[in-house]
């Protein structure tokens, strides 16, 4: 199960990289290389990267905000579900 989460984290991080790059290009009106450099710094900072990924997916890609939130904050949802299951199983 842990391997699944690690692989999913890196795959979503890769998608997040492009969402942040497109969002930075849209917000700052910079070219592809500059927006990629900005995205490379922000992508794997957990909450910051997810937030900018949501911004890029919504503004640059035209996604509904709920889909972007689910995609980029999936690990928060998974952590809550695991915590609830462990709490119920421990009783």
The first five atom37 places (N, CA, C, CB, O) and aatype in JSON, in Angstrom:
{
  "aatype": [20, 20, 20, 20, 20, 20, 20, 20, 20, 20, 20, 20, 20, 20, 20, 20, 20, 20, 20, 20, 20, 20, 20, 20, 20, 20, 20, 20, 20, 20, 20, 20, 20, 20, 20, 20, 20, 20, 20, 20, 20, 20, 20, 20, 20, 20, 20, 20, 20, 20, 20, 20, 20, 20, 20, 20, 20, 20, 20, 20, 20, 20, 20, 20, 20, 20, 20, 20, 20, 20, 20, 20, 20, 20, 20, 20, 20, 20, 20, 20, 20, 20, 20, 20, 20, 20, 20, 20, 20, 20, 20],
  "atom_mask": [
    [1, 1, 1, 1, 1],
    [1, 1, 1, 1, 1],
    [1, 1, 1, 1, 1],
    [1, 1, 1, 1, 1],
    [1, 1, 1, 1, 1],
    [1, 1, 1, 1, 1],
    [1, 1, 1, 1, 1],
    [1, 1, 1, 1, 1],
    [1, 1, 1, 1, 1],
    [1, 1, 1, 1, 1],
    [1, 1, 1, 1, 1],
    [1, 1, 1, 1, 1],
    [1, 1, 1, 1, 1],
    [1, 1, 1, 1, 1],
    [1, 1, 1, 1, 1],
    [1, 1, 1, 1, 1],
    [1, 1, 1, 1, 1],
    [1, 1, 1, 1, 1],
    [1, 1, 1, 1, 1],
    [1, 1, 1, 1, 1],
    [1, 1, 1, 1, 1],
    [1, 1, 1, 1, 1],
    [1, 1, 1, 1, 1],
    [1, 1, 1, 1, 1],
    [1, 1, 1, 1, 1],
    [1, 1, 1, 1, 1],
    [1, 1, 1, 1, 1],
    [1, 1, 1, 1, 1],
    [1, 1, 1, 1, 1],
    [1, 1, 1, 1, 1],
    [1, 1, 1, 1, 1],
    [1, 1, 1, 1, 1],
    [1, 1, 1, 1, 1],
    [1, 1, 1, 1, 1],
    [1, 1, 1, 1, 1],
    [1, 1, 1, 1, 1],
    [1, 1, 1, 1, 1],
    [1, 1, 1, 1, 1],
    [1, 1, 1, 1, 1],
    [1, 1, 1, 1, 1],
    [1, 1, 1, 1, 1],
    [1, 1, 1, 1, 1],
    [1, 1, 1, 1, 1],
    [1, 1, 1, 1, 1],
    [1, 1, 1, 1, 1],
    [1, 1, 1, 1, 1],
    [1, 1, 1, 1, 1],
    [1, 1, 1, 1, 1],
    [1, 1, 1, 1, 1],
    [1, 1, 1, 1, 1],
    [1, 1, 1, 1, 1],
    [1, 1, 1, 1, 1],
    [1, 1, 1, 1, 1],
    [1, 1, 1, 1, 1],
    [1, 1, 1, 1, 1],
    [1, 1, 1, 1, 1],
    [1, 1, 1, 1, 1],
    [1, 1, 1, 1, 1],
    [1, 1, 1, 1, 1],
    [1, 1, 1, 1, 1],
    [1, 1, 1, 1, 1],
    [1, 1, 1, 1, 1],
    [1, 1, 1, 1, 1],
    [1, 1, 1, 1, 1],
    [1, 1, 1, 1, 1],
    [1, 1, 1, 1, 1],
    [1, 1, 1, 1, 1],
    [1, 1, 1, 1, 1],
    [1, 1, 1, 1, 1],
    [1, 1, 1, 1, 1],
    [1, 1, 1, 1, 1],
    [1, 1, 1, 1, 1],
    [1, 1, 1, 1, 1],
    [1, 1, 1, 1, 1],
    [1, 1, 1, 1, 1],
    [1, 1, 1, 1, 1],
    [1, 1, 1, 1, 1],
    [1, 1, 1, 1, 1],
    [1, 1, 1, 1, 1],
    [1, 1, 1, 1, 1],
    [1, 1, 1, 1, 1],
    [1, 1, 1, 1, 1],
    [1, 1, 1, 1, 1],
    [1, 1, 1, 1, 1],
    [1, 1, 1, 1, 1],
    [1, 1, 1, 1, 1],
    [1, 1, 1, 1, 1],
    [1, 1, 1, 1, 1],
    [1, 1, 1, 1, 1],
    [1, 1, 1, 1, 1],
    [1, 1, 1, 1, 1]
  ],
  "atom_positions": [
    [[0.82, -1.19, 0.0], [0.0, 0.0, 0.0], [0.87, 1.25, 0.0], [-0.94, 0.0, 1.2], [0.54, 2.24, -0.66]],
    [[1.97, 1.21, 0.73], [2.85, 2.36, 0.79], [3.47, 2.65, -0.57], [3.94, 2.14, 1.84], [3.65, 3.81, -0.94]],
    [[3.79, 1.61, -1.32], [4.35, 1.79, -2.66], [3.35, 2.5, -3.56], [4.76, 0.43, -3.28], [3.73, 3.35, -4.37]],
    [[2.07, 2.16, -3.44], [1.03, 2.82, -4.23], [1.02, 4.31, -3.97], [-0.33, 2.21, -3.91], [0.95, 5.11, -4.9]],
    [[1.09, 4.7, -2.69], [1.04, 6.12, -2.35], [2.28, 6.86, -2.85], [0.91, 6.3, -0.85], [2.18, 8.01, -3.28]],
    [[3.42, 6.23, -2.81], [4.65, 6.87, -3.31], [4.57, 7.07, -4.81], [5.89, 6.03, -2.95], [4.9, 8.14, -5.31]],
    [[4.13, 6.05, -5.53], [4.0, 6.17, -6.99], [2.95, 7.21, -7.35], [3.62, 4.81, -7.62], [3.17, 8.04, -8.24]],
    [[1.81, 7.19, -6.67], [0.76, 8.18, -6.93], [1.24, 9.59, -6.63], [-0.49, 7.87, -6.1], [0.91, 10.52, -7.37]],
    [[2.02, 9.76, -5.57], [2.53, 11.08, -5.2], [3.42, 11.64, -6.32], [3.32, 11.0, -3.89], [3.31, 12.82, -6.65]],
    [[4.27, 10.81, -6.9], [5.16, 11.29, -7.95], [4.42, 11.51, -9.27], [6.29, 10.31, -8.16], [4.75, 12.45, -10.0]],
    [[3.45, 10.69, -9.58], [2.67, 10.9, -10.81], [1.85, 12.18, -10.71], [1.74, 9.69, -11.09], [1.83, 12.98, -11.64]],
    [[1.18, 12.37, -9.59], [0.4, 13.59, -9.41], [1.33, 14.79, -9.33], [-0.47, 13.51, -8.12], [0.98, 15.88, -9.8]],
    [[2.51, 14.62, -8.76], [3.49, 15.7, -8.73], [3.92, 16.11, -10.12], [4.69, 15.3, -7.92], [4.16, 17.29, -10.37]],
    [[4.03, 15.15, -11.02], [4.39, 15.45, -12.4], [3.29, 16.26, -13.08], [4.66, 14.15, -13.18], [3.58, 17.22, -13.79]],
    [[2.04, 15.86, -12.88], [0.91, 16.62, -13.42], [0.87, 18.01, -12.78], [-0.43, 15.87, -13.18], [0.6, 19.01, -13.45]],
    [[1.14, 18.06, -11.49], [1.14, 19.32, -10.75], [2.21, 20.26, -11.29], [1.37, 19.07, -9.26], [1.99, 21.47, -11.35]],
    [[3.35, 19.73, -11.69], [4.42, 20.54, -12.28], [3.91, 21.31, -13.48], [5.61, 19.67, -12.68], [4.17, 22.51, -13.61]],
    [[3.19, 20.64, -14.36], [2.67, 21.31, -15.55], [1.52, 22.26, -15.23], [2.21, 20.27, -16.56], [1.37, 23.3, -15.88]],
    [[0.71, 21.91, -14.24], [-0.36, 22.83, -13.84], [0.21, 24.11, -13.26], [-1.29, 22.15, -12.81], [-0.27, 25.21, -13.56]],
    [[1.25, 23.99, -12.43], [1.88, 25.17, -11.86], [2.56, 25.98, -12.95], [2.89, 24.78, -10.78], [2.48, 27.21, -12.96]],
    [[3.24, 25.31, -13.88], [3.92, 26.03, -14.97], [2.91, 26.8, -15.82], [4.71, 25.04, -15.85], [3.15, 27.96, -16.16]],
    [[1.8, 26.17, -16.15], [0.77, 26.87, -16.94], [0.13, 28.0, -16.14], [-0.3, 25.89, -17.41], [-0.17, 29.06, -16.69]],
    [[-0.09, 27.78, -14.85], [-0.66, 28.83, -14.01], [0.29, 30.0, -13.84], [-1.01, 28.26, -12.65], [-0.14, 31.15, -13.85]],
    [[1.59, 29.73, -13.68], [2.57, 30.81, -13.56], [2.68, 31.58, -14.87], [3.95, 30.25, -13.16], [2.79, 32.81, -14.86]],
    [[2.65, 30.87, -15.99], [2.67, 31.55, -17.28], [1.46, 32.43, -17.47], [2.75, 30.54, -18.41], [1.55, 33.52, -18.04]],
    [[0.32, 31.97, -17.0], [-0.92, 32.74, -17.1], [-0.91, 33.95, -16.17], [-2.13, 31.85, -16.78], [-1.31, 35.04, -16.58]],
    [[-0.45, 33.77, -14.94], [-0.49, 34.84, -13.94], [0.57, 35.91, -14.18], [-0.32, 34.26, -12.56], [0.29, 37.1, -14.07]],
    [[1.78, 35.47, -14.51], [2.9, 36.41, -14.61], [3.24, 36.8, -16.03], [4.11, 35.82, -13.96], [4.12, 37.63, -16.26]],
    [[2.55, 36.21, -17.0], [2.81, 36.47, -18.42], [4.28, 36.23, -18.78], [2.41, 37.91, -18.77], [4.91, 37.05, -19.46]],
    [[4.81, 35.11, -18.31], [6.19, 34.74, -18.62], [6.18, 33.57, -19.59], [6.98, 34.38, -17.33], [5.16, 32.9, -19.76]],
    [[7.31, 33.33, -20.21], [7.42, 32.25, -21.18], [7.46, 30.88, -20.54], [8.65, 32.45, -22.01], [7.42, 30.74, -19.32]],
    [[7.54, 29.88, -21.39], [7.49, 28.5, -20.93], [8.66, 28.12, -20.04], [7.45, 27.6, -22.09], [8.47, 27.42, -19.04]],
    [[9.87, 28.56, -20.39], [11.04, 28.18, -19.59], [10.99, 28.82, -18.21], [12.32, 28.59, -20.31], [11.25, 28.15, -17.21]],
    [[10.66, 30.1, -18.14], [10.58, 30.79, -16.85], [9.49, 30.19, -15.97], [10.33, 32.3, -17.05], [9.68, 30.02, -14.77]],
    [[8.35, 29.88, -16.56], [7.27, 29.29, -15.77], [7.63, 27.88, -15.31], [5.96, 29.26, -16.58], [7.21, 27.45, -14.24]],
    [[8.41, 27.16, -16.1], [8.86, 25.83, -15.7], [9.82, 25.92, -14.52], [9.54, 25.11, -16.88], [9.76, 25.09, -13.61]],
    [[10.71, 26.9, -14.53], [11.64, 27.09, -13.41], [10.87, 27.42, -12.13], [12.66, 28.22, -13.73], [11.16, 26.88, -11.07]],
    [[9.88, 28.3, -12.24], [9.05, 28.64, -11.08], [8.34, 27.38, -10.56], [8.0, 29.73, -11.45], [8.3, 27.13, -9.36]],
    [[7.8, 26.6, -11.48], [7.08, 25.39, -11.1], [8.0, 24.36, -10.46], [6.39, 24.78, -12.31], [7.6, 23.66, -9.54]],
    [[9.23, 24.26, -10.95], [10.18, 23.29, -10.4], [10.47, 23.58, -8.93], [11.48, 23.3, -11.2], [10.68, 22.65, -8.15]],
    [[10.49, 24.85, -8.54], [10.72, 25.19, -7.14], [9.5, 24.93, -6.26], [11.13, 26.65, -7.03], [9.64, 24.61, -5.08]],
    [[8.31, 25.05, -6.82], [7.1, 24.98, -6.01], [6.43, 23.61, -5.96], [6.12, 25.97, -6.53], [5.67, 23.34, -5.03]],
    [[6.7, 22.76, -6.92], [5.92, 21.54, -7.09], [5.91, 20.63, -5.87], [6.44, 20.78, -8.25], [4.84, 20.22, -5.42]],
    [[7.06, 20.31, -5.32], [7.11, 19.31, -4.25], [7.14, 19.91, -2.85], [8.3, 18.44, -4.44], [7.55, 19.23, -1.9]],
    [[6.71, 21.17, -2.7], [6.45, 21.72, -1.37], [4.98, 21.36, -1.09], [6.73, 23.31, -1.3], [4.09, 21.9, -1.76]],
    [[4.7, 20.49, -0.14], [3.39, 19.85, -0.05], [2.16, 20.75, -0.19], [3.31, 19.17, 1.21], [1.42, 20.59, -1.16]],
    [[1.9, 21.64, 0.71], [0.67, 22.43, 0.64], [0.79, 23.54, -0.41], [0.34, 23.03, 2.01], [-0.16, 23.82, -1.13]],
    [[1.95, 24.16, -0.48], [2.17, 25.25, -1.44], [2.04, 24.75, -2.87], [3.57, 25.88, -1.23], [1.36, 25.37, -3.69]],
    [[2.69, 23.63, -3.17], [2.62, 23.08, -4.52], [1.21, 22.69, -4.91], [3.52, 21.89, -4.63], [0.78, 22.92, -6.04]],
    [[0.49, 22.09, -3.98], [-0.89, 21.71, -4.27], [-1.77, 22.93, -4.51], [-1.47, 20.87, -3.13], [-2.62, 22.93, -5.4]],
    [[-1.55, 23.97, -3.72], [-2.33, 25.2, -3.9], [-2.09, 25.85, -5.25], [-2.01, 26.19, -2.8], [-3.03, 26.25, -5.93]],
    [[-0.82, 25.95, -5.63], [-0.51, 26.53, -6.94], [-0.95, 25.6, -8.08], [0.99, 26.81, -7.05], [-1.3, 26.07, -9.16]],
    [[-0.94, 24.28, -7.83], [-1.46, 23.35, -8.82], [-2.94, 23.55, -9.07], [-1.2, 21.92, -8.38], [-3.4, 23.51, -10.21]],
    [[-3.69, 23.76, -7.99], [-5.12, 24.05, -8.12], [-5.32, 25.34, -8.9], [-5.79, 24.16, -6.72], [-6.17, 25.4, -9.79]],
    [[-4.53, 26.37, -8.58], [-4.64, 27.64, -9.3], [-4.4, 27.44, -10.8], [-3.64, 28.67, -8.74], [-5.16, 27.95, -11.62]],
    [[-3.36, 26.71, -11.15], [-3.05, 26.49, -12.56], [-4.12, 25.68, -13.27], [-1.73, 25.8, -12.69], [-4.48, 25.98, -14.41]],
    [[-4.63, 24.65, -12.6], [-5.65, 23.81, -13.23], [-6.95, 24.59, -13.45], [-5.93, 22.58, -12.37], [-7.62, 24.4, -14.46]],
    [[-7.29, 25.45, -12.51], [-8.54, 26.22, -12.62], [-8.4, 27.35, -13.62], [-8.95, 26.77, -11.26], [-9.26, 27.52, -14.49]],
    [[-7.32, 28.14, -13.52], [-7.2, 29.33, -14.38], [-6.68, 29.01, -15.77], [-6.29, 30.33, -13.74], [-7.2, 29.54, -16.76]],
    [[-5.68, 28.16, -15.87], [-5.07, 27.91, -17.19], [-5.77, 26.77, -17.94], [-3.6, 27.58, -17.02], [-5.9, 26.83, -19.16]],
    [[-6.21, 25.75, -17.23], [-6.82, 24.6, -17.88], [-8.34, 24.66, -17.9], [-6.38, 23.34, -17.21], [-8.97, 23.91, -18.64]],
    [[-8.94, 25.52, -17.09], [-10.39, 25.66, -17.06], [-11.12, 24.56, -16.3], [-10.9, 25.7, -18.44], [-12.3, 24.32, -16.56]],
    [[-10.45, 23.9, -15.37], [-11.08, 22.84, -14.59], [-12.02, 23.44, -13.55], [-10.01, 21.97, -13.9], [-11.8, 24.57, -13.09]],
    [[-13.06, 22.71, -13.16], [-13.84, 23.11, -11.99], [-12.97, 22.99, -10.73], [-15.15, 22.24, -11.84], [-12.11, 22.11, -10.65]],
    [[-13.18, 23.86, -9.79], [-12.31, 23.9, -8.61], [-12.38, 22.61, -7.8], [-12.67, 25.09, -7.72], [-11.37, 22.19, -7.23]],
    [[-13.54, 21.97, -7.74], [-13.66, 20.76, -6.94], [-12.81, 19.62, -7.51], [-15.12, 20.32, -6.85], [-12.26, 18.83, -6.75]],
    [[-12.7, 19.54, -8.84], [-11.87, 18.5, -9.44], [-10.39, 18.76, -9.17], [-12.12, 18.42, -10.95], [-9.63, 17.83, -8.89]],
    [[-9.99, 20.02, -9.26], [-8.6, 20.36, -8.99], [-8.25, 20.11, -7.52], [-8.33, 21.83, -9.35], [-7.16, 19.62, -7.22]],
    [[-9.16, 20.43, -6.62], [-8.92, 20.19, -5.2], [-8.77, 18.7, -4.91], [-10.06, 20.77, -4.36], [-7.89, 18.3, -4.15]],
    [[-9.63, 17.89, -5.51], [-9.53, 16.44, -5.29], [-8.23, 15.89, -5.85], [-10.73, 15.72, -5.93], [-7.59, 15.05, -5.22]],
    [[-7.83, 16.35, -7.03], [-6.61, 15.83, -7.64], [-5.37, 16.22, -6.86], [-6.49, 16.32, -9.07], [-4.52, 15.37, -6.58]],
    [[-5.24, 17.47, -6.49], [-4.0, 17.94, -5.89], [-3.95, 17.84, -4.37], [-3.77, 19.35, -6.29], [-2.87, 17.88, -3.79]],
    [[-5.09, 17.7, -3.72], [-5.11, 17.51, -2.27], [-5.58, 16.1, -1.92], [-6.02, 18.55, -1.61], [-6.15, 15.89, -0.84]],
    [[-5.35, 15.13, -2.79], [-5.78, 13.76, -2.57], [-5.15, 13.18, -1.31], [-5.44, 12.9, -3.77], [-5.78, 12.38, -0.61]],
    [[-3.92, 13.56, -1.03], [-3.23, 12.98, 0.12], [-3.85, 13.43, 1.45], [-1.75, 13.35, 0.09], [-3.77, 12.71, 2.44]],
    [[-4.45, 14.6, 1.48], [-5.15, 15.05, 2.68], [-6.41, 14.19, 2.89], [-5.53, 16.56, 2.58], [-6.7, 13.75, 4.0]],
    [[-7.14, 13.97, 1.8], [-8.34, 13.13, 1.86], [-7.96, 11.71, 2.29], [-9.06, 13.1, 0.49], [-8.64, 11.12, 3.13]],
    [[-6.89, 11.16, 1.71], [-6.45, 9.81, 2.06], [-6.02, 9.73, 3.53], [-5.29, 9.38, 1.16], [-6.32, 8.75, 4.2]],
    [[-5.34, 10.75, 4.02], [-4.91, 10.75, 5.42], [-6.1, 10.79, 6.37], [-3.98, 11.93, 5.69], [-6.08, 10.13, 7.41]],
    [[-7.12, 11.56, 6.03], [-8.32, 11.63, 6.87], [-9.03, 10.28, 6.89], [-9.28, 12.74, 6.37], [-9.44, 9.8, 7.95]],
    [[-9.16, 9.66, 5.73], [-9.83, 8.35, 5.65], [-9.05, 7.3, 6.44], [-9.97, 7.9, 4.18], [-9.65, 6.53, 7.19]],
    [[-7.73, 7.27, 6.29], [-6.91, 6.31, 7.03], [-7.02, 6.55, 8.53], [-5.44, 6.39, 6.58], [-7.1, 5.6, 9.31]],
    [[-7.02, 7.8, 8.94], [-7.15, 8.12, 10.37], [-8.49, 7.66, 10.93], [-6.99, 9.62, 10.6], [-8.56, 7.13, 12.04]],
    [[-9.55, 7.86, 10.17], [-10.87, 7.43, 10.61], [-10.93, 5.91, 10.72], [-11.96, 7.94, 9.65], [-11.45, 5.38, 11.7]],
    [[-10.41, 5.22, 9.72], [-10.42, 3.75, 9.73], [-9.6, 3.23, 10.91], [-9.87, 3.19, 8.4], [-10.02, 2.3, 11.59]],
    [[-8.44, 3.82, 11.14], [-7.62, 3.37, 12.28], [-8.3, 3.67, 13.61], [-6.25, 4.05, 12.24], [-8.2, 2.88, 14.55]],
    [[-8.98, 4.79, 13.69], [-9.7, 5.12, 14.92], [-10.84, 4.16, 15.19], [-10.24, 6.52, 14.84], [-11.05, 3.75, 16.34]],
    [[-11.57, 3.79, 14.15], [-12.69, 2.85, 14.31], [-12.16, 1.45, 14.6], [-13.57, 2.84, 13.04], [-12.73, 0.74, 15.43]],
    [[-11.09, 1.05, 13.94], [-10.54, -0.29, 14.14], [-9.9, -0.43, 15.52], [-9.51, -0.6, 13.06], [-9.84, -1.53, 16.07]],
    [[-9.42, 0.66, 16.08], [-8.77, 0.61, 17.39], [-9.73, 0.53, 18.55], [-7.9, 1.8, 17.56], [-9.3, 0.28, 19.68]],
    [[-10.99, 0.74, 18.33], [-11.97, 0.73, 19.43], [-12.39, -0.64, 19.8], [-13.18, 1.51, 19.07], [-13.2, -0.81, 20.71]]
  ]
}
